[in-house]
PDB file of C-alpha atoms in Angstrom:
ATOM      1  CA  MET P   1      -6.918 -30.790  67.199  1.00 44.00           C
ATOM      2  CA  LYS P   2     -10.359 -31.400  67.741  1.00 43.00           C
ATOM      3  CA  LEU P   3     -10.839 -28.488  70.407  1.00 44.00           C
ATOM      4  CA  GLY P   4      -9.084 -26.218  67.641  1.00 50.00           C
ATOM      5  CA  VAL P   5     -11.468 -27.042  64.534  1.00 45.00           C
ATOM      6  CA  TYR P   6     -14.373 -26.692  67.312  1.00 45.00           C
ATOM      7  CA  GLY P   7     -13.275 -23.375  68.181  1.00 52.00           C
ATOM      8  CA  LEU P   8     -12.768 -22.252  64.568  1.00 49.00           C
ATOM      9  CA  VAL P   9     -16.152 -23.858  64.061  1.00 43.00           C
ATOM     10  CA  ARG P  10     -17.549 -21.415  67.317  1.00 50.00           C
ATOM     11  CA  ASN P  11     -15.742 -17.977  66.343  1.00 53.00           C
ATOM     12  CA  GLY P  12     -17.554 -18.464  62.479  1.00 51.00           C
ATOM     13  CA  LEU P  13     -20.846 -19.089  63.963  1.00 45.00           C
ATOM     14  CA  LEU P  14     -20.251 -16.434  66.159  1.00 50.00           C
ATOM     15  CA  THR P  15     -19.100 -14.063  62.986  1.00 53.00           C
ATOM     16  CA  GLY P  16     -21.896 -14.905  61.069  1.00 49.00           C
ATOM     17  CA  LEU P  17     -24.646 -14.235  63.772  1.00 44.00           C
ATOM     18  CA  GLY P  18     -22.737 -11.127  64.206  1.00 49.00           C
ATOM     19  CA  LEU P  19     -23.282  -9.764  60.493  1.00 45.00           C
ATOM     20  CA  TRP P  20     -26.398 -11.392  60.225  1.00 48.00           C
ATOM     21  CA  LEU P  21     -27.846  -8.880  63.122  1.00 45.00           C
ATOM     22  CA  LEU P  22     -25.777  -6.032  61.823  1.00 47.00           C
ATOM     23  CA  LEU P  23     -27.696  -6.383  58.766  1.00 45.00           C
ATOM     24  CA  LEU P  24     -31.061  -6.736  60.478  1.00 45.00           C
ATOM     25  CA  GLY P  25     -30.910  -3.199  62.525  1.00 52.00           C
ATOM     26  CA  ALA P  26     -29.321  -1.561  59.192  1.00 48.00           C
ATOM     27  CA  SER P  27     -32.858  -2.806  57.564  1.00 48.00           C
ATOM     28  CA  ALA P  28     -34.806  -2.328  59.988  1.00 48.00           C
ATOM     29  CA  ALA P  29     -33.394   1.628  60.142  1.00 49.00           C
ATOM     30  CA  TYR P  30     -33.742   2.002  56.675  1.00 45.00           C
ATOM     31  CA  ALA P  31     -37.280   0.761  56.801  1.00 45.00           C
ATOM     32  CA  GLN P  32     -38.338   3.699  59.393  1.00 49.00           C
ATOM     33  CA  THR P  33     -36.475   6.300  57.414  1.00 49.00           C
ATOM     34  CA  ALA P  34     -37.996   5.265  53.869  1.00 42.00           C
ATOM     35  CA  PRO P  35     -41.207   5.369  52.274  1.00 46.00           C
ATOM     36  CA  PRO P  36     -43.002   2.452  51.746  1.00 46.00           C
ATOM     37  CA  PRO P  37     -42.778   0.600  48.746  1.00 46.00           C
ATOM     38  CA  GLY P  38     -45.679   0.460  46.611  1.00 46.00           C
ATOM     39  CA  LEU P  39     -47.003  -0.172  43.051  1.00 43.00           C
ATOM     40  CA  PRO P  40     -48.255   2.387  41.036  1.00 46.00           C
ATOM     41  CA  LEU P  41     -51.667   1.439  39.949  1.00 45.00           C
ATOM     42  CA  ILE P  42     -53.015   5.054  38.592  1.00 46.00           C
ATOM     43  CA  VAL P  43     -49.883   7.684  36.697  1.00 44.00           C
ATOM     44  CA  GLY P  44     -52.539  10.372  35.700  1.00 46.00           C
ATOM     45  CA  GLN P  45     -56.169  10.753  34.508  1.00 47.00           C
ATOM     46  CA  GLY P  46     -56.988  12.446  30.854  1.00 46.00           C
ATOM     47  CA  ALA P  47     -59.752  13.364  29.077  1.00 45.00           C
ATOM     48  CA  GLY P  48     -60.544   9.385  27.677  1.00 48.00           C
ATOM     49  CA  GLY P  49     -60.718   8.360  31.526  1.00 49.00           C
ATOM     50  CA  THR P  50     -58.404   6.805  34.030  1.00 52.00           C
ATOM     51  CA  SER P  51     -54.622   6.251  32.754  1.00 56.00           C
ATOM     52  CA  PHE P  52     -53.136   3.134  34.222  1.00 59.00           C
ATOM     53  CA  SER P  53     -49.243   2.170  35.062  1.00 62.00           C
ATOM     54  CA  VAL P  54     -47.180   0.051  32.846  1.00 67.00           C
ATOM     55  CA  PRO P  55     -47.329  -3.102  34.862  1.00 73.00           C
ATOM     56  CA  ILE P  56     -50.946  -3.144  35.232  1.00 73.00           C
ATOM     57  CA  GLN P  57     -51.320  -2.475  31.632  1.00 71.00           C
ATOM     58  CA  THR P  58     -49.334  -5.820  30.596  1.00 77.00           C
ATOM     59  CA  LEU P  59     -51.475  -7.543  33.842  1.00 77.00           C
ATOM     60  CA  LEU P  60     -54.793  -6.253  31.817  1.00 74.00           C
ATOM     61  CA  PHE P  61     -53.244  -7.145  28.331  1.00 73.00           C
ATOM     62  CA  PHE P  62     -52.213 -11.016  29.549  1.00 76.00           C
ATOM     63  CA  THR P  63     -55.651 -11.098  31.177  1.00 78.00           C
ATOM     64  CA  ALA P  64     -57.403 -10.773  28.193  1.00 74.00           C
ATOM     65  CA  LEU P  65     -55.456 -13.303  26.101  1.00 75.00           C
ATOM     66  CA  SER P  66     -56.944 -15.874  27.850  1.00 77.00           C
ATOM     67  CA  PHE P  67     -60.139 -14.689  26.083  1.00 76.00           C
ATOM     68  CA  LEU P  68     -59.139 -14.312  22.646  1.00 75.00           C
ATOM     69  CA  PRO P  69     -59.713 -17.730  21.911  1.00 77.00           C
ATOM     70  CA  ALA P  70     -63.118 -17.750  22.754  1.00 75.00           C
ATOM     71  CA  VAL P  71     -63.646 -14.013  20.842  1.00 74.00           C
ATOM     72  CA  LEU P  72     -62.052 -15.929  17.214  1.00 71.00           C
ATOM     73  CA  LEU P  73     -63.489 -19.228  17.394  1.00 79.00           C
ATOM     74  CA  MET P  74     -66.994 -17.870  18.619  1.00 82.00           C
ATOM     75  CA  MET P  75     -67.712 -14.516  17.119  1.00 87.00           C
ATOM     76  CA  THR P  76     -65.629 -14.631  13.338  1.00 88.00           C
ATOM     77  CA  ALA P  77     -65.663 -16.483  10.190  1.00 89.00           C
ATOM     78  CA  PHE P  78     -63.035 -19.180  11.658  1.00 90.00           C
ATOM     79  CA  THR P  79     -65.905 -21.936  12.900  1.00 90.00           C
ATOM     80  CA  ARG P  80     -66.703 -22.191   9.227  1.00 91.00           C
ATOM     81  CA  ILE P  81     -63.450 -22.302   7.779  1.00 92.00           C
ATOM     82  CA  VAL P  82     -62.140 -24.921   9.957  1.00 92.00           C
ATOM     83  CA  ILE P  83     -64.894 -27.140   9.887  1.00 92.00           C
ATOM     84  CA  VAL P  84     -64.939 -26.986   5.848  1.00 92.00           C
ATOM     85  CA  LEU P  85     -61.201 -27.336   5.523  1.00 92.00           C
ATOM     86  CA  SER P  86     -61.680 -30.737   8.376  1.00 91.00           C
ATOM     87  CA  LEU P  87     -64.723 -32.225   6.524  1.00 91.00           C
ATOM     88  CA  LEU P  88     -62.436 -31.548   2.948  1.00 90.00           C
ATOM     89  CA  ARG P  89     -59.820 -33.703   4.323  1.00 90.00           C
ATOM     90  CA  GLN P  90     -61.982 -36.807   5.359  1.00 88.00           C
ATOM     91  CA  ALA P  91     -63.655 -36.268   2.040  1.00 88.00           C
ATOM     92  CA  LEU P  92     -60.394 -37.004   0.045  1.00 86.00           C
ATOM     93  CA  GLY P  93     -59.708 -39.618   2.697  1.00 83.00           C
ATOM     94  CA  THR P  94     -55.983 -38.587   3.881  1.00 82.00           C
ATOM     95  CA  GLN P  95     -55.727 -39.456   7.023  1.00 76.00           C
ATOM     96  CA  ALA P  96     -53.004 -36.147   7.946  1.00 78.00           C
ATOM     97  CA  SER P  97     -52.518 -34.507   5.170  1.00 80.00           C
ATOM     98  CA  PRO P  98     -52.865 -31.509   5.465  1.00 85.00           C
ATOM     99  CA  PRO P  99     -51.722 -31.472   8.635  1.00 86.00           C
ATOM    100  CA  ASN P 100     -53.813 -29.844  11.800  1.00 87.00           C
ATOM    101  CA  GLN P 101     -51.217 -27.007  11.717  1.00 90.00           C
ATOM    102  CA  VAL P 102     -51.515 -26.141   8.100  1.00 90.00           C
ATOM    103  CA  ILE P 103     -55.391 -26.399   8.241  1.00 90.00           C
ATOM    104  CA  VAL P 104     -55.607 -23.964  11.331  1.00 89.00           C
ATOM    105  CA  GLY P 105     -52.977 -21.745  10.237  1.00 90.00           C
ATOM    106  CA  LEU P 106     -55.263 -21.288   6.649  1.00 90.00           C
ATOM    107  CA  SER P 107     -58.063 -20.577   8.537  1.00 90.00           C
ATOM    108  CA  LEU P 108     -56.350 -18.461  10.797  1.00 89.00           C
ATOM    109  CA  PHE P 109     -55.328 -16.139   7.731  1.00 90.00           C
ATOM    110  CA  LEU P 110     -58.364 -16.860   5.616  1.00 91.00           C
ATOM    111  CA  THR P 111     -60.157 -15.601   8.832  1.00 90.00           C
ATOM    112  CA  LEU P 112     -58.319 -12.165   9.060  1.00 89.00           C
ATOM    113  CA  PHE P 113     -58.330 -11.693   5.057  1.00 90.00           C
ATOM    114  CA  VAL P 114     -62.694 -12.006   5.936  1.00 89.00           C
ATOM    115  CA  MET P 115     -62.744  -9.760   8.865  1.00 88.00           C
ATOM    116  CA  GLY P 116     -60.245  -7.060   6.948  1.00 88.00           C
ATOM    117  CA  PRO P 117     -63.122  -4.639   6.686  1.00 89.00           C
ATOM    118  CA  THR P 118     -65.088  -5.389  10.107  1.00 89.00           C
ATOM    119  CA  LEU P 119     -61.792  -5.237  11.993  1.00 88.00           C
ATOM    120  CA  ASP P 120     -60.763  -2.076  10.046  1.00 90.00           C
ATOM    121  CA  ARG P 121     -63.743  -0.599  11.492  1.00 90.00           C
ATOM    122  CA  VAL P 122     -63.214  -1.539  15.300  1.00 88.00           C
ATOM    123  CA  TYR P 123     -59.645   0.033  14.947  1.00 88.00           C
ATOM    124  CA  GLU P 124     -61.012   3.192  13.039  1.00 89.00           C
ATOM    125  CA  THR P 125     -63.960   3.582  15.701  1.00 88.00           C
ATOM    126  CA  ALA P 126     -62.997   2.104  18.901  1.00 86.00           C
ATOM    127  CA  TYR P 127     -58.983   1.193  19.252  1.00 86.00           C
ATOM    128  CA  LEU P 128     -57.875   4.515  17.866  1.00 87.00           C
ATOM    129  CA  PRO P 129     -59.310   7.136  19.581  1.00 87.00           C
ATOM    130  CA  TYR P 130     -59.249   5.364  22.934  1.00 83.00           C
ATOM    131  CA  THR P 131     -55.233   5.360  22.427  1.00 85.00           C
ATOM    132  CA  GLN P 132     -55.158   9.143  21.489  1.00 85.00           C
ATOM    133  CA  ASN P 133     -57.370   9.342  25.225  1.00 83.00           C
ATOM    134  CA  ALA P 134     -60.171  10.980  23.565  1.00 85.00           C
ATOM    135  CA  ILE P 135     -62.587   7.865  24.556  1.00 83.00           C
ATOM    136  CA  SER P 136     -63.214   6.176  27.527  1.00 84.00           C
ATOM    137  CA  PHE P 137     -62.600   2.170  28.098  1.00 79.00           C
ATOM    138  CA  GLU P 138     -66.249   1.694  28.166  1.00 82.00           C
ATOM    139  CA  GLU P 139     -67.337   4.041  25.176  1.00 86.00           C
ATOM    140  CA  ALA P 140     -64.668   2.139  23.040  1.00 85.00           C
ATOM    141  CA  LEU P 141     -65.939  -1.604  23.682  1.00 84.00           C
ATOM    142  CA  ALA P 142     -69.307   0.111  23.152  1.00 85.00           C
ATOM    143  CA  ARG P 143     -67.954   1.042  19.803  1.00 87.00           C
ATOM    144  CA  GLY P 144     -66.546  -1.786  18.695  1.00 85.00           C
ATOM    145  CA  GLU P 145     -69.341  -3.978  19.209  1.00 85.00           C
ATOM    146  CA  VAL P 146     -71.017  -2.383  16.663  1.00 86.00           C
ATOM    147  CA  PRO P 147     -69.211  -3.719  13.356  1.00 89.00           C
ATOM    148  CA  MET P 148     -68.668  -7.155  15.114  1.00 88.00           C
ATOM    149  CA  ARG P 149     -72.896  -7.189  15.694  1.00 88.00           C
ATOM    150  CA  GLU P 150     -73.395  -6.309  12.237  1.00 88.00           C
ATOM    151  CA  PHE P 151     -70.705  -9.001  11.126  1.00 89.00           C
ATOM    152  CA  MET P 152     -73.153 -11.885  13.194  1.00 89.00           C
ATOM    153  CA  LYS P 153     -76.062 -10.373  12.577  1.00 88.00           C
ATOM    154  CA  ALA P 154     -75.490 -10.393   8.581  1.00 89.00           C
ATOM    155  CA  GLN P 155     -74.615 -14.642   9.104  1.00 89.00           C
ATOM    156  CA  THR P 156     -77.214 -15.780  11.606  1.00 90.00           C
ATOM    157  CA  ARG P 157     -80.294 -17.209  10.948  1.00 90.00           C
ATOM    158  CA  GLN P 158     -83.618 -15.808  12.257  1.00 88.00           C
ATOM    159  CA  ALA P 159     -84.704 -19.210  13.543  1.00 90.00           C
ATOM    160  CA  ASP P 160     -81.292 -19.779  15.467  1.00 89.00           C
ATOM    161  CA  PHE P 161     -81.998 -16.164  16.684  1.00 89.00           C
ATOM    162  CA  GLU P 162     -85.570 -17.131  17.874  1.00 88.00           C
ATOM    163  CA  LEU P 163     -84.640 -19.900  19.479  1.00 89.00           C
ATOM    164  CA  PHE P 164     -81.612 -18.235  22.196  1.00 89.00           C
ATOM    165  CA  ALA P 165     -84.360 -15.167  22.723  1.00 87.00           C
ATOM    166  CA  ARG P 166     -86.753 -17.781  23.482  1.00 88.00           C
ATOM    167  CA  LEU P 167     -84.648 -19.790  26.002  1.00 88.00           C
ATOM    168  CA  ALA P 168     -83.559 -16.247  27.222  1.00 85.00           C
ATOM    169  CA  ASN P 169     -87.411 -15.144  27.880  1.00 84.00           C
ATOM    170  CA  LEU P 170     -86.340 -12.228  26.300  1.00 81.00           C
ATOM    171  CA  GLU P 171     -89.117  -9.352  25.065  1.00 83.00           C
ATOM    172  CA  PRO P 172     -90.530  -9.995  21.716  1.00 80.00           C
ATOM    173  CA  ASP P 173     -90.040  -6.742  20.379  1.00 81.00           C
ATOM    174  CA  VAL P 174     -86.345  -7.774  21.131  1.00 81.00           C
ATOM    175  CA  THR P 175     -84.239  -7.630  17.678  1.00 82.00           C
ATOM    176  CA  VAL P 176     -80.521  -9.014  16.504  1.00 81.00           C
ATOM    177  CA  ASP P 177     -80.052  -5.166  16.504  1.00 80.00           C
ATOM    178  CA  THR P 178     -81.070  -4.954  20.564  1.00 82.00           C
ATOM    179  CA  ALA P 179     -80.506  -8.313  21.737  1.00 84.00           C
ATOM    180  CA  PRO P 180     -77.482  -8.679  24.308  1.00 86.00           C
ATOM    181  CA  LEU P 181     -74.254 -10.430  22.849  1.00 84.00           C
ATOM    182  CA  ARG P 182     -74.948 -13.520  25.428  1.00 86.00           C
ATOM    183  CA  VAL P 183     -77.914 -14.458  23.149  1.00 88.00           C
ATOM    184  CA  LEU P 184     -76.363 -13.578  19.449  1.00 89.00           C
ATOM    185  CA  VAL P 185     -73.112 -15.160  19.818  1.00 89.00           C
ATOM    186  CA  PRO P 186     -74.699 -18.452  20.450  1.00 90.00           C
ATOM    187  CA  ALA P 187     -77.415 -17.859  17.611  1.00 92.00           C
ATOM    188  CA  PHE P 188     -74.400 -17.094  15.332  1.00 92.00           C
ATOM    189  CA  VAL P 189     -72.071 -20.347  16.527  1.00 91.00           C
ATOM    190  CA  ILE P 190     -75.399 -22.442  15.406  1.00 92.00           C
ATOM    191  CA  SER P 191     -75.744 -20.768  12.187  1.00 92.00           C
ATOM    192  CA  GLU P 192     -72.562 -21.109  10.930  1.00 92.00           C
ATOM    193  CA  LEU P 193     -72.411 -24.510  11.938  1.00 92.00           C
ATOM    194  CA  LYS P 194     -75.412 -25.470  10.137  1.00 92.00           C
ATOM    195  CA  THR P 195     -73.550 -23.091   7.163  1.00 91.00           C
ATOM    196  CA  ALA P 196     -70.292 -25.259   7.712  1.00 92.00           C
ATOM    197  CA  PHE P 197     -71.877 -28.663   7.192  1.00 93.00           C
ATOM    198  CA  MET P 198     -74.073 -27.835   4.317  1.00 92.00           C
ATOM    199  CA  ILE P 199     -70.605 -26.811   1.940  1.00 91.00           C
ATOM    200  CA  GLY P 200     -69.181 -30.067   3.325  1.00 90.00           C
ATOM    201  CA  PHE P 201     -72.229 -31.611   2.004  1.00 91.00           C
ATOM    202  CA  MET P 202     -71.695 -30.651  -1.021  1.00 90.00           C
ATOM    203  CA  ILE P 203     -68.156 -31.381  -0.926  1.00 90.00           C
ATOM    204  CA  PHE P 204     -68.405 -34.934  -0.017  1.00 89.00           C
ATOM    205  CA  ILE P 205     -70.757 -35.480  -3.243  1.00 90.00           C
ATOM    206  CA  PRO P 206     -68.170 -35.859  -5.705  1.00 88.00           C
ATOM    207  CA  PHE P 207     -65.791 -37.540  -3.551  1.00 89.00           C
ATOM    208  CA  LEU P 208     -68.247 -40.161  -2.443  1.00 88.00           C
ATOM    209  CA  VAL P 209     -69.053 -41.062  -5.908  1.00 88.00           C
ATOM    210  CA  ILE P 210     -65.610 -41.950  -6.598  1.00 89.00           C
ATOM    211  CA  ASP P 211     -65.468 -44.397  -4.008  1.00 85.00           C
ATOM    212  CA  MET P 212     -68.696 -46.193  -4.989  1.00 88.00           C
ATOM    213  CA  ILE P 213     -67.237 -46.310  -8.664  1.00 88.00           C
ATOM    214  CA  VAL P 214     -63.959 -47.695  -7.453  1.00 86.00           C
ATOM    215  CA  ALA P 215     -66.140 -50.028  -4.810  1.00 85.00           C
ATOM    216  CA  SER P 216     -68.010 -51.780  -7.891  1.00 86.00           C
ATOM    217  CA  ILE P 217     -65.179 -52.185  -9.631  1.00 85.00           C
ATOM    218  CA  LEU P 218     -63.111 -53.992  -7.766  1.00 83.00           C
ATOM    219  CA  MET P 219     -66.294 -56.017  -6.565  1.00 82.00           C
ATOM    220  CA  SER P 220     -66.781 -56.919 -10.028  1.00 82.00           C
ATOM    221  CA  LEU P 221     -63.245 -57.893 -10.482  1.00 81.00           C
ATOM    222  CA  GLY P 222     -63.297 -60.388  -7.296  1.00 79.00           C
ATOM    223  CA  MET P 223     -60.916 -57.924  -5.740  1.00 76.00           C
ATOM    224  CA  MET P 224     -61.973 -58.083  -2.080  1.00 72.00           C
ATOM    225  CA  MET P 225     -58.681 -57.809  -0.387  1.00 75.00           C
ATOM    226  CA  LEU P 226     -57.864 -54.698  -2.000  1.00 74.00           C
ATOM    227  CA  SER P 227     -58.975 -51.514   0.020  1.00 77.00           C
ATOM    228  CA  PRO P 228     -61.080 -49.233  -2.118  1.00 75.00           C
ATOM    229  CA  VAL P 229     -60.310 -46.353  -0.225  1.00 77.00           C
ATOM    230  CA  LEU P 230     -56.147 -46.894  -1.025  1.00 80.00           C
ATOM    231  CA  VAL P 231     -57.460 -47.165  -4.978  1.00 82.00           C
ATOM    232  CA  ALA P 232     -59.976 -44.163  -4.961  1.00 84.00           C
ATOM    233  CA  LEU P 233     -56.939 -41.975  -2.994  1.00 86.00           C
ATOM    234  CA  PRO P 234     -55.038 -41.138  -5.923  1.00 86.00           C
ATOM    235  CA  PHE P 235     -58.181 -40.744  -8.257  1.00 87.00           C
ATOM    236  CA  LYS P 236     -59.552 -38.780  -5.858  1.00 88.00           C
ATOM    237  CA  LEU P 237     -56.513 -36.458  -5.124  1.00 87.00           C
ATOM    238  CA  MET P 238     -56.407 -36.003  -8.951  1.00 88.00           C
ATOM    239  CA  LEU P 239     -60.066 -35.005  -9.444  1.00 86.00           C
ATOM    240  CA  PHE P 240     -59.635 -32.125  -7.246  1.00 86.00           C
ATOM    241  CA  VAL P 241     -55.792 -31.172  -8.728  1.00 88.00           C
ATOM    242  CA  LEU P 242     -57.345 -31.116 -12.425  1.00 88.00           C
ATOM    243  CA  ALA P 243     -60.621 -28.696 -10.970  1.00 86.00           C
ATOM    244  CA  ASP P 244     -58.586 -26.480  -9.333  1.00 85.00           C
ATOM    245  CA  GLY P 245     -60.236 -27.734  -5.943  1.00 85.00           C
ATOM    246  CA  TRP P 246     -58.206 -25.135  -3.521  1.00 89.00           C
ATOM    247  CA  ASN P 247     -59.274 -21.597  -5.953  1.00 89.00           C
ATOM    248  CA  LEU P 248     -63.089 -22.879  -5.949  1.00 88.00           C
ATOM    249  CA  LEU P 249     -63.443 -23.612  -2.403  1.00 89.00           C
ATOM    250  CA  ILE P 250     -61.315 -21.105  -0.921  1.00 89.00           C
ATOM    251  CA  GLY P 251     -63.382 -18.531  -3.006  1.00 88.00           C
ATOM    252  CA  SER P 252     -66.311 -20.050  -2.081  1.00 87.00           C
ATOM    253  CA  LEU P 253     -65.479 -19.882   1.392  1.00 88.00           C
ATOM    254  CA  ALA P 254     -64.746 -15.865   0.590  1.00 87.00           C
ATOM    255  CA  ALA P 255     -67.806 -15.694  -1.187  1.00 86.00           C
ATOM    256  CA  SER P 256     -70.171 -17.103   1.237  1.00 86.00           C
ATOM    257  CA  PHE P 257     -69.775 -14.298   3.907  1.00 84.00           C
ATOM    258  CA  SER P 258     -70.473 -11.453   1.638  1.00 76.00           C
ATOM    259  CA  THR P 259     -73.233  -9.909   2.078  1.00 58.00           C
TER     260      THR P 259
END
């Protein structure tokens, strides 16, 4: 019985080895006759430059996606808006209302609203001609940079630009229009942070007055164990709602970017 099982196992191994050798020989013969496989990098060249194949375009697209958060934060109105909304939540005294997802989402759509004219110019002057093979990729980047540079220039303070121009050892005759983006972008971000903190200071003042009044009343009544923050919260919410705070805040934020 043992010899019979051993024989079956040996026959099975020999059969499998023979099939593997047969497939290996067939693969070697096909490799000698068939052309070597390869991924086409370039499918043609039009009037606007080189046209890459779909897999390469997909790879470049997903590579560019990693830079989009930095572009969104550093070159648009997102920084000012999200900081102001976060300071508003702290001024109200609500720990997680509105939640971070709501603040980021609202900031994103407000950014798209504010940046609408600029993004339309980028689309019409750079992206649309590039998709029609009318211009090269380098020229599309140069054209798309112009509207973004104009937007950042309008929001950048001269003192902040001079700071980074001095740190970068630029020539004295270099202006905002001719400065490289490595100088203009950080100057724009610093200006946005300063503007956001100034708006946040103005938001904090009325809510701080309410906190001081509530704390004084509770202290005069001898209610030391009652938290002034807990008592002041409904009054701050009522003040914000009665004053139509969201309308005023969002309108002021959008108007702060007008030039």
